[in-house]
Coordinates of C-alpha atoms in Angstrom, one line a residue:
X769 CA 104.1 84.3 87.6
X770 CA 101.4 83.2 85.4
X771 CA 100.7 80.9 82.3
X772 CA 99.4 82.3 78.6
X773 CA 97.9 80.6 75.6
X774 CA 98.9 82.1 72.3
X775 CA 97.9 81.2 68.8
X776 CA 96.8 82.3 65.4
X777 CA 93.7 82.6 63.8
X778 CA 94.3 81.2 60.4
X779 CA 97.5 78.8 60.2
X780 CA 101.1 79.7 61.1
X781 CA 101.3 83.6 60.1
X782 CA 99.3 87.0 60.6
X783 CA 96.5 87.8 63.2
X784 CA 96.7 85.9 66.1
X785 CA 95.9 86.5 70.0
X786 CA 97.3 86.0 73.6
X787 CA 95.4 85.3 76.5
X788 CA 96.1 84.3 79.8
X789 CA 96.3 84.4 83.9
X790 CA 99.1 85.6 86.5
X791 CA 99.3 86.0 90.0
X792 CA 101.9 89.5 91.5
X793 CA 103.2 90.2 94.5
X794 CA 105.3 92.9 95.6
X795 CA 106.9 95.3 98.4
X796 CA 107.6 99.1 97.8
X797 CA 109.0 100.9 100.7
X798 CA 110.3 104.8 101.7
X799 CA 107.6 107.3 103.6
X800 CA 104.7 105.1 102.6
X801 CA 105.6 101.5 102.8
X802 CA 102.9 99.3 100.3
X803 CA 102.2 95.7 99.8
X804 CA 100.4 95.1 96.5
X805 CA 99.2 91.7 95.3
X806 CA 96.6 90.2 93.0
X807 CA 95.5 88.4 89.7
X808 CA 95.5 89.7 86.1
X809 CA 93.9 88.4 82.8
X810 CA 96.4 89.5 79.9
X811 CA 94.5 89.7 76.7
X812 CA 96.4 90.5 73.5
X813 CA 96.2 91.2 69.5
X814 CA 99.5 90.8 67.9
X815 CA 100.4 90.2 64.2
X816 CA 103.0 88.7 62.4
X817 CA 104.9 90.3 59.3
X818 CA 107.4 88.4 57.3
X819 CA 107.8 85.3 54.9
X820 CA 109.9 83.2 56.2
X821 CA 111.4 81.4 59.6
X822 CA 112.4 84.9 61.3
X823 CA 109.3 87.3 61.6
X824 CA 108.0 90.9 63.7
X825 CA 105.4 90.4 66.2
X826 CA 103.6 93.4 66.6
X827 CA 100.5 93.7 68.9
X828 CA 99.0 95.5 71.6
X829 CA 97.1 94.3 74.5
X830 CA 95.8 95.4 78.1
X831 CA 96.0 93.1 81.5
X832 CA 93.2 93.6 83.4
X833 CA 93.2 92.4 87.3
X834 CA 92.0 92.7 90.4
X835 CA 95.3 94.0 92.9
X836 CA 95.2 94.9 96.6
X837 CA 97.6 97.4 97.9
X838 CA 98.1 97.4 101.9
X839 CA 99.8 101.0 102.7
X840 CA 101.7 102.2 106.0
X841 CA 102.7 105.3 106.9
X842 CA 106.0 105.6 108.3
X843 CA 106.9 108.5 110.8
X844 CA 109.6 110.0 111.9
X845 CA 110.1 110.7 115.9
X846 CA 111.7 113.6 116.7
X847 CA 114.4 113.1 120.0
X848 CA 115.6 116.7 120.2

């Protein structure tokens, strides 16, 4: 979950950014069973190509964040 601000630097087409903040969370389990959560900062370029109402938003961008991961191992007892 998280909330983003995206506009353009010169009116309504061309260069424009994304920026924002989000908050993950998450379970993964099989031999090692990990709980991962933390905050990332999504920070984008993008561009817009086309002349009218339809256009192609093109951009890259990286999210960078600070995540914890808690890890278990799980073993397996043997009975025979």
């Amino acid at each position: 979950m998280g909330i983003n601000y995206d506009s353009r630097f010169n009116g309504n087409s061309g260069l424009g950014y994304r920026v924002g903040i989000g908050y993950g969370y998450g379970y993964n389990s099989g031999l090692f069973d990990q709980k991962i959560n933390g905050v990332g900062v999504p920070l984008e370029l993008n561009y817009l190509l086309g002349k009218k109402n339809s256009k192609l938003e093109l951009g890259f961008g990286a999210s960078l964040g600070v995540y914890q991961v808690k890890e278990t191992i799980g073993y397996v007892k043997d009975t025979g």
